[in-house]
mmCIF file of C-alpha atoms and ligand atoms in Angstrom:
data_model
loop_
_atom_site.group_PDB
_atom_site.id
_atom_site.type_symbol
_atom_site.label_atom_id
_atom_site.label_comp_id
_atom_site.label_asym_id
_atom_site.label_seq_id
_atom_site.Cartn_x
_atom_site.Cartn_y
_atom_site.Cartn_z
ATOM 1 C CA UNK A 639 120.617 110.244 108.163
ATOM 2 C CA UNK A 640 120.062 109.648 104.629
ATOM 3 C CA UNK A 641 120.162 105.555 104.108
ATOM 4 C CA UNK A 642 116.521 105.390 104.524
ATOM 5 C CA UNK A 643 115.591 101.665 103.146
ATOM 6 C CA UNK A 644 114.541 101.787 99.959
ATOM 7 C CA UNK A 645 111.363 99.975 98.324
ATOM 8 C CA UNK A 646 109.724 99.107 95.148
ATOM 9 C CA UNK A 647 106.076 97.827 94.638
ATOM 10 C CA UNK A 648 105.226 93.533 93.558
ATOM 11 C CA UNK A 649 101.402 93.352 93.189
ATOM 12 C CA UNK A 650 100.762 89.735 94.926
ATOM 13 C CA UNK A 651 96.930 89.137 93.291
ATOM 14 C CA UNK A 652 95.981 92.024 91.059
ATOM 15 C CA UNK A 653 97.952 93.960 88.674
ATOM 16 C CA UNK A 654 98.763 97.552 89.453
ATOM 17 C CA UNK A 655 100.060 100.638 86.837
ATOM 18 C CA UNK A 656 102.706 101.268 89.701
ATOM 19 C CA UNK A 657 105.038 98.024 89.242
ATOM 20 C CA UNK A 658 106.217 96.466 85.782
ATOM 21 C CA UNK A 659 105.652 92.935 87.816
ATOM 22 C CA UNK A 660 102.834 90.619 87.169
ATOM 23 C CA UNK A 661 100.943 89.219 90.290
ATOM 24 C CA UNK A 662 101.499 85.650 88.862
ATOM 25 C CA UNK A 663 105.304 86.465 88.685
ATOM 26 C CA UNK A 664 105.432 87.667 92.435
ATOM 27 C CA UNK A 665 108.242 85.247 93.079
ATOM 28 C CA UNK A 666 110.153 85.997 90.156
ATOM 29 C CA UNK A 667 109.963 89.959 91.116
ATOM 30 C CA UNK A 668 111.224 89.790 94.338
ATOM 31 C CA UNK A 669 114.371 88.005 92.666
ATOM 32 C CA UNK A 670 114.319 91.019 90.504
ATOM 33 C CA UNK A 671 113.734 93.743 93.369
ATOM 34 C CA UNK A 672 116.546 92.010 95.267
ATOM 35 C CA UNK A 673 118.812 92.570 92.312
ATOM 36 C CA UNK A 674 118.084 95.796 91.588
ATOM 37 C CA UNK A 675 119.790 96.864 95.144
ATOM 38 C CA UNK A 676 115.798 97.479 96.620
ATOM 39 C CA UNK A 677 115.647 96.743 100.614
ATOM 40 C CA UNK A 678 112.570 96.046 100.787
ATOM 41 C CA UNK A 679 108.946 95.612 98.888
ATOM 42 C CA UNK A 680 105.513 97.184 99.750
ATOM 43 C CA UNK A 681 102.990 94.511 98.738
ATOM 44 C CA UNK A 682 100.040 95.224 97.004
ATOM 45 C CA UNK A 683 97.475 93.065 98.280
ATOM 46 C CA UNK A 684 93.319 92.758 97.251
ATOM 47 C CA UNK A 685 92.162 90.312 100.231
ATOM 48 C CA UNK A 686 94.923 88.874 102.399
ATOM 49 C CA UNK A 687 92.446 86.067 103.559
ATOM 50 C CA UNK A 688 93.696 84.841 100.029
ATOM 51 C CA UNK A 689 97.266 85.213 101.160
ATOM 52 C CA UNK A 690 99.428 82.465 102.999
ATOM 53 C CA UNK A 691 101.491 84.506 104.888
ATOM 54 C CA UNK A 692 104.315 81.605 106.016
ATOM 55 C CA UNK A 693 104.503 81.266 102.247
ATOM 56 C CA UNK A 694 104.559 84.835 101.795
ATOM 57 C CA UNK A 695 107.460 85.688 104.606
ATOM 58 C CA UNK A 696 109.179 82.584 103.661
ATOM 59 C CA UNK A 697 109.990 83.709 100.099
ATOM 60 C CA UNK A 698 110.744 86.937 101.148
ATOM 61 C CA UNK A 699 113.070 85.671 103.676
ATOM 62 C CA UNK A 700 115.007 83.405 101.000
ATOM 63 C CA UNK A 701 115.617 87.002 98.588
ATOM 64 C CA UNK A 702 116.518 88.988 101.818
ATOM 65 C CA UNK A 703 114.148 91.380 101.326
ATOM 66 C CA UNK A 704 111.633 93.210 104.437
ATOM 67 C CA UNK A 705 108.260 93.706 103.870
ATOM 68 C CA UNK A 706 108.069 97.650 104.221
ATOM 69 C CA UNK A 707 104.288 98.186 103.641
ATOM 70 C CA UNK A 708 101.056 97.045 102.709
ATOM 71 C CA UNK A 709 99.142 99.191 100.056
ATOM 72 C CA UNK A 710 95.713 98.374 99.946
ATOM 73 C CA UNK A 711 93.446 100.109 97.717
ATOM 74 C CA UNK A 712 92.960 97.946 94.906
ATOM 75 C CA UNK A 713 89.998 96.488 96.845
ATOM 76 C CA UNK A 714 88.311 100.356 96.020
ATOM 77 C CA UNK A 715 88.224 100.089 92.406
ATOM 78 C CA UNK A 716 87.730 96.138 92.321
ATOM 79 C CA UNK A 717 85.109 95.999 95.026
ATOM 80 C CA UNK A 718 83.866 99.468 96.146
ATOM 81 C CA UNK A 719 84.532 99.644 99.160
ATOM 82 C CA UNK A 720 85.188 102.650 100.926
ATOM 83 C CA UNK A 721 86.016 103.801 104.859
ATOM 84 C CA UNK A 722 83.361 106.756 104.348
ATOM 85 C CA UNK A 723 80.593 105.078 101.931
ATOM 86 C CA UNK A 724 76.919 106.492 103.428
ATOM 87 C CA UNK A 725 76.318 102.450 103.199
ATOM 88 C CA UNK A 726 76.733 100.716 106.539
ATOM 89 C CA UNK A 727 77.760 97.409 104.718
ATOM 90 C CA UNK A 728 80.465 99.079 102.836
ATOM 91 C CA UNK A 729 81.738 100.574 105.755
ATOM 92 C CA UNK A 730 81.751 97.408 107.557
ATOM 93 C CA UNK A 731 83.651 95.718 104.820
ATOM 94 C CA UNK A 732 85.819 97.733 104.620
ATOM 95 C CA UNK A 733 86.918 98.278 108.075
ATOM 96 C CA UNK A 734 87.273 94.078 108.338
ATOM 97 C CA UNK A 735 89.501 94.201 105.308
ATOM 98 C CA UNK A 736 92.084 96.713 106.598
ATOM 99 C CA UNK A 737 91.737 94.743 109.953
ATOM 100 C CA UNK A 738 92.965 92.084 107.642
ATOM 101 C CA UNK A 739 95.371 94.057 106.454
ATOM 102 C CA UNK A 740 96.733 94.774 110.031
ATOM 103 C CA UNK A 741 96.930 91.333 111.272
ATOM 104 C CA UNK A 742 99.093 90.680 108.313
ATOM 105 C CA UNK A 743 101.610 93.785 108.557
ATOM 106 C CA UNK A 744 101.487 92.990 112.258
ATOM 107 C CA UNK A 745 103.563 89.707 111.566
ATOM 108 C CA UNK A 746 106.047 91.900 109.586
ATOM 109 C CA UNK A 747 106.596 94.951 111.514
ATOM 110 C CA UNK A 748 104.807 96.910 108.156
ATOM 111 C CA UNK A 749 102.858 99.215 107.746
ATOM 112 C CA UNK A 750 99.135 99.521 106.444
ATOM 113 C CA UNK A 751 98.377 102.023 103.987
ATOM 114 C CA UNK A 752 95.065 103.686 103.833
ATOM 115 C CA UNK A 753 95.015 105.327 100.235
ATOM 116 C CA UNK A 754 92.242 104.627 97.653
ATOM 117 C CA UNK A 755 90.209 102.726 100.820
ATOM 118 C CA UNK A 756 89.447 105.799 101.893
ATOM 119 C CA UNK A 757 86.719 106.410 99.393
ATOM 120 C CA UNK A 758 86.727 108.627 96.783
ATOM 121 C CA UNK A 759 84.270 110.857 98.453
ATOM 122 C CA UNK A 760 81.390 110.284 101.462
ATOM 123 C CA UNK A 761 81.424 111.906 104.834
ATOM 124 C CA UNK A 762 85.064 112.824 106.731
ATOM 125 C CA UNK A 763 83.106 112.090 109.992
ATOM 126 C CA UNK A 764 82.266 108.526 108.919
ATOM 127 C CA UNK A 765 86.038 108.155 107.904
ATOM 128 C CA UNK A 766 87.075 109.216 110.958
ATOM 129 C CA UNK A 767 84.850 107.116 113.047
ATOM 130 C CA UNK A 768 86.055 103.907 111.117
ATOM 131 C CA UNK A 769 89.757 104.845 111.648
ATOM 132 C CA UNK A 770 89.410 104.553 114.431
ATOM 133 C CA UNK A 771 87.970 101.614 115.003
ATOM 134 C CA UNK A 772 90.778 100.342 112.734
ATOM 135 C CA UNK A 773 93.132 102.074 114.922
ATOM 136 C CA UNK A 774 91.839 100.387 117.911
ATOM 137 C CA UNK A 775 91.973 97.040 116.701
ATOM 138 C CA UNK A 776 95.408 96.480 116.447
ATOM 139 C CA UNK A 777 97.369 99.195 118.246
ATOM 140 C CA UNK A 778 100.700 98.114 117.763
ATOM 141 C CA UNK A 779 100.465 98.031 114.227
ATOM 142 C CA UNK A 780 100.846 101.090 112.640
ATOM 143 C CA UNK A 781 98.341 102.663 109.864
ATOM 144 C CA UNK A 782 99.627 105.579 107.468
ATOM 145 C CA UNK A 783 96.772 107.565 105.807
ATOM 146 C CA UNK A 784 97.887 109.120 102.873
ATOM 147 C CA UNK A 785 96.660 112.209 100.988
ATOM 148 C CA UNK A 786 95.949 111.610 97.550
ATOM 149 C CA UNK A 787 95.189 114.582 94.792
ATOM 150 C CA UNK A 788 91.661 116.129 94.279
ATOM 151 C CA UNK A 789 91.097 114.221 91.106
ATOM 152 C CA UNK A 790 91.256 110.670 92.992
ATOM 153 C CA UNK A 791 89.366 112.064 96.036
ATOM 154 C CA UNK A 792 87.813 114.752 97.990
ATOM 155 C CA UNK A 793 88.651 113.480 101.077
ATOM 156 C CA UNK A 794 92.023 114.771 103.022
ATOM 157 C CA UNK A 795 94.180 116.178 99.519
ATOM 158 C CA UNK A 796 96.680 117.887 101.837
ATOM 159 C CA UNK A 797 98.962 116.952 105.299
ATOM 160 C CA UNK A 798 97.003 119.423 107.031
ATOM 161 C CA UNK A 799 93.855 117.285 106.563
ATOM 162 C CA UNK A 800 95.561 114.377 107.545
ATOM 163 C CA UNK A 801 96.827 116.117 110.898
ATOM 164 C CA UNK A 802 93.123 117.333 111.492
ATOM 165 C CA UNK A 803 91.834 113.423 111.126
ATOM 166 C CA UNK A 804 94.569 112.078 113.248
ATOM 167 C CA UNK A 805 94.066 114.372 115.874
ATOM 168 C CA UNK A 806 90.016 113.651 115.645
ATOM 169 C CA UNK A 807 90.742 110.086 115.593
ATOM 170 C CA UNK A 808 93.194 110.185 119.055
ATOM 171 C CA UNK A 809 95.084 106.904 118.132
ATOM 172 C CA UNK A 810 98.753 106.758 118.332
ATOM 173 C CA UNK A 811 99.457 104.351 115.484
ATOM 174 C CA UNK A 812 97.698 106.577 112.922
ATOM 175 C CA UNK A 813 100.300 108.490 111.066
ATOM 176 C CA UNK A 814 100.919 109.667 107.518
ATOM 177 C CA UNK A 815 101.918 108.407 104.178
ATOM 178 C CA UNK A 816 103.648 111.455 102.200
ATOM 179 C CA UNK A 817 103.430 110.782 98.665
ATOM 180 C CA UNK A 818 105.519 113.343 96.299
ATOM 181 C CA UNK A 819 103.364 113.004 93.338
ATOM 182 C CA UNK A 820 100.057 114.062 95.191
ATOM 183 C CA UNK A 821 101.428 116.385 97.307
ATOM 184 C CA UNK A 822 103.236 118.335 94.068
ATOM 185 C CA UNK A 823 99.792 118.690 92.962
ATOM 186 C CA UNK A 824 98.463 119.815 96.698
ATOM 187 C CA UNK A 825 100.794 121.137 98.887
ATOM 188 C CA UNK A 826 102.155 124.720 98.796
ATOM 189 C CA UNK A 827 105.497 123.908 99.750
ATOM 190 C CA UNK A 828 106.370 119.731 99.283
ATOM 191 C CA UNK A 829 109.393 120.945 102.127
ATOM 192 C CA UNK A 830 107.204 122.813 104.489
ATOM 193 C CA UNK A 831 104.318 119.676 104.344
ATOM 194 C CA UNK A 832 107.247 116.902 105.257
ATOM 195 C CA UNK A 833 108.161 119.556 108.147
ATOM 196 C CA UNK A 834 104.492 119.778 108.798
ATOM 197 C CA UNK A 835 103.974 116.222 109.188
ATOM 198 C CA UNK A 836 106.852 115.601 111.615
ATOM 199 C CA UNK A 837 106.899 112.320 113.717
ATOM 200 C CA UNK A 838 103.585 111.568 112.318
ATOM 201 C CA UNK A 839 105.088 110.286 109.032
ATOM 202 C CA UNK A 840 105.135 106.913 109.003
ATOM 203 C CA UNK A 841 105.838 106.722 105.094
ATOM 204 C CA UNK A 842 106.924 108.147 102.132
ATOM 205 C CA UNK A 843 105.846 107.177 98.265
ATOM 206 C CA UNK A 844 108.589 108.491 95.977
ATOM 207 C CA UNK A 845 107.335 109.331 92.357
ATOM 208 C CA UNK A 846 108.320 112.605 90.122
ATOM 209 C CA UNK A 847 105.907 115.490 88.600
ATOM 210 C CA UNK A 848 104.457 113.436 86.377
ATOM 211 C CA UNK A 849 104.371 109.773 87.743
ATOM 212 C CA UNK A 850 107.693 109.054 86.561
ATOM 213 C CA UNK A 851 110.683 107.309 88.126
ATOM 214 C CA UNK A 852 112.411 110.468 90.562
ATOM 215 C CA UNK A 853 114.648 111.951 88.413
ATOM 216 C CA UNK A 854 112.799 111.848 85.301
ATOM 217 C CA UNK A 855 110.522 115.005 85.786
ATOM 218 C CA UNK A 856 110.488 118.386 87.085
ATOM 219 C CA UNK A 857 110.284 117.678 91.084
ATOM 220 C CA UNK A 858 113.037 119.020 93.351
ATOM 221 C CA UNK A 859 113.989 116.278 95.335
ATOM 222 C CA UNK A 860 116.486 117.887 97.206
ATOM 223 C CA UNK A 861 114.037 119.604 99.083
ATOM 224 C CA UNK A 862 112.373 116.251 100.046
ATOM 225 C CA UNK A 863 115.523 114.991 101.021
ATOM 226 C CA UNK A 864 116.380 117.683 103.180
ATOM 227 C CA UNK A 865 112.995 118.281 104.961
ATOM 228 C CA UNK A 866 113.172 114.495 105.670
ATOM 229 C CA UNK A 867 116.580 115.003 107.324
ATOM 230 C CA UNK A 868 115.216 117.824 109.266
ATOM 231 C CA UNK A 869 112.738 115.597 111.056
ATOM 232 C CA UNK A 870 114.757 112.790 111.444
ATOM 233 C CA UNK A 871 112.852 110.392 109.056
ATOM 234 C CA UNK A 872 113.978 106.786 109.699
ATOM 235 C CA UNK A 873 111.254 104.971 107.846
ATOM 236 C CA UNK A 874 111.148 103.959 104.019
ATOM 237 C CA UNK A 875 111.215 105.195 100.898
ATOM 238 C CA UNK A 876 109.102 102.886 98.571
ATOM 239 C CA UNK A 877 108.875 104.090 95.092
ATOM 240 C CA UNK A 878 105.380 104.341 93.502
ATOM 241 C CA UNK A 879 106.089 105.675 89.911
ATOM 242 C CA UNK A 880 105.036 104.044 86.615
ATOM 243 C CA UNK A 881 107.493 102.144 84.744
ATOM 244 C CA UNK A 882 107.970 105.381 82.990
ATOM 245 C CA UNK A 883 110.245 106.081 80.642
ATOM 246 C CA UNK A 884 111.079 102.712 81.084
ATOM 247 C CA UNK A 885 111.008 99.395 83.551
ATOM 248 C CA UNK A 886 115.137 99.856 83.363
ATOM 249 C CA UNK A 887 114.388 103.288 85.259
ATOM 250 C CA UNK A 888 112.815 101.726 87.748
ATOM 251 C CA UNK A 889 115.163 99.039 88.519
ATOM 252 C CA UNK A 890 117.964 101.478 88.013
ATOM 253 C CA UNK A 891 116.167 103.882 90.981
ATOM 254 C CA UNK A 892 118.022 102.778 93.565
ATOM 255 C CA UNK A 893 121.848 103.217 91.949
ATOM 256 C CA UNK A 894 120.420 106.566 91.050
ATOM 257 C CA UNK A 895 118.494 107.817 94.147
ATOM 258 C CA UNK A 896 121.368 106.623 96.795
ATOM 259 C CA UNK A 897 123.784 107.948 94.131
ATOM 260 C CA UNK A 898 122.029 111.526 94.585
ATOM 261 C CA UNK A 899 121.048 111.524 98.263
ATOM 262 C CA UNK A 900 125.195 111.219 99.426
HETATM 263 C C1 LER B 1347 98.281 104.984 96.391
HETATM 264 O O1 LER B 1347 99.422 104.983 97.171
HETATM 265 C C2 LER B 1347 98.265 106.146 95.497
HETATM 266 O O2 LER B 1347 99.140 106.978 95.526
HETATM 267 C C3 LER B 1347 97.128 106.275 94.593
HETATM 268 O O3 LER B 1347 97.309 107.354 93.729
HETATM 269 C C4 LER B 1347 96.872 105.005 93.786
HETATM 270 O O4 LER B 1347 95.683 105.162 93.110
HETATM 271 MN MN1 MN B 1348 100.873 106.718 96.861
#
């Protein structure tokens, strides 16, 4: 199976490096998703309590698009907060915002990514404790924690990591988020970590070597492609690169990226 949906970022409140949109143009770049031959968006959202989600599915509803994922970690840089802060408060924040999060996705079927929310660093013990409370608040929505490279934090780099957290946290909607451009930095094999990850991936962020749209760098996506096929991936695809070398790239990803998976 290799028609896994395919999605691009829209930033709904703050603007993010990893979509050309504006968050004041969110309407506008669905239109423009839609067009580009996208199935689907990931929203990036700060605080969904500032979110009206009947708005929010309705205009996603009129472009035909599905609303693949939540990405979440704005809230780090803009707020600090941070699953394994040494700060109770932080902690507690934190935990109520990606419960926010959840009761959100849960009226989409999407998923909640736990990236940059993470913290940067802080205690993996702490982290795990408050996945799982997050876990346990809303089993039926699922929550993909995603490695991220050393230089954005110290905590879980690799799928191995993740596996060890997920298995210390015990909760069945905690899965993975493979992202290509971290795990080029971290893994030893990008192939062998998708195999590694098995029915625990939940989602995949699609960006090459160096942030750029796939195809525009030196990653071998064909070994992605193939080690997604071996475990029988049926989730999404959203694509987190920069609008590098140009915004045209990106819209052009899907043409491209179905063009080279047949
Ligand atoms: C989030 O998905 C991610 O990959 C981070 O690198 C963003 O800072
Ligand atoms: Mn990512």
């Amino acid at each position: 199976m290799r028609n896994w949906p395919l999605g691009l970022i829209v930033p709904l409140q703050d603007p993010t490096p990893f979509s050309p949109f504006a968050p004041g143009n969110w309407r506008q770049a669905l239109r423009r998703v839609k067009t580009a031959g996208y199935d689907g968006v990931e929203l990036a959202i700060t605080n969904p309590a500032r979110i009206n989600p009947d708005t929010t599915k309705k205009a996603l509803e009129s472009e035909g698009l599905r609303l693949l994922s939540i990405t979440t970690g704005q809230a780090a840089g803009l707020e600090g907060l941070s699953l394994a802060s040494p700060d109770e408060r932080i902690r507690r924040r934190t935990i109520e915002r990606i419960e926010a999060h959840m009761d959100l996705a849960r009226r989409f079927g999407a998923v909640v990514i736990v990236g940059s929310l993470r913290g940067a660093d802080g205690g993996i013990k702490l982290l795990t404790e408050a996945l799982r409370e997050c876990a346990k608040h809303a089993p039926e929505v699922r929550l993909a924690l995603e490695p991220l490279n050393r230089y954005e934090s110290r905590l879980v780099n690799t799928v191995a990591e993740a596996l060890d957290v997920i298995e210390e946290v015990g909760a069945d909607n905690l899965g993975i988020l493979f992202d290509t451009f971290h795990t080029n930095i971290e893994e030893v094999l990008v192939g062998e970590a998708i195999r590694a990850a098995e029915d625990r991936l939940l989602h995949v962020h699609l960006a090459d070597s160096n942030r750029f749209v796939p195809g525009y760098g030196h990653l071998d996506f064909a070994q992605v492609w193939d080690a997604l096929d071996a475990i029988c991936y049926q989730q999404a695809l959203v694509v987190e690169a920069l609008p590098e070398p140009s915004t045209e790239a990106l819209l052009n990803a899907p043409a491209r990226l179905r063009g080279e998976r047949k």
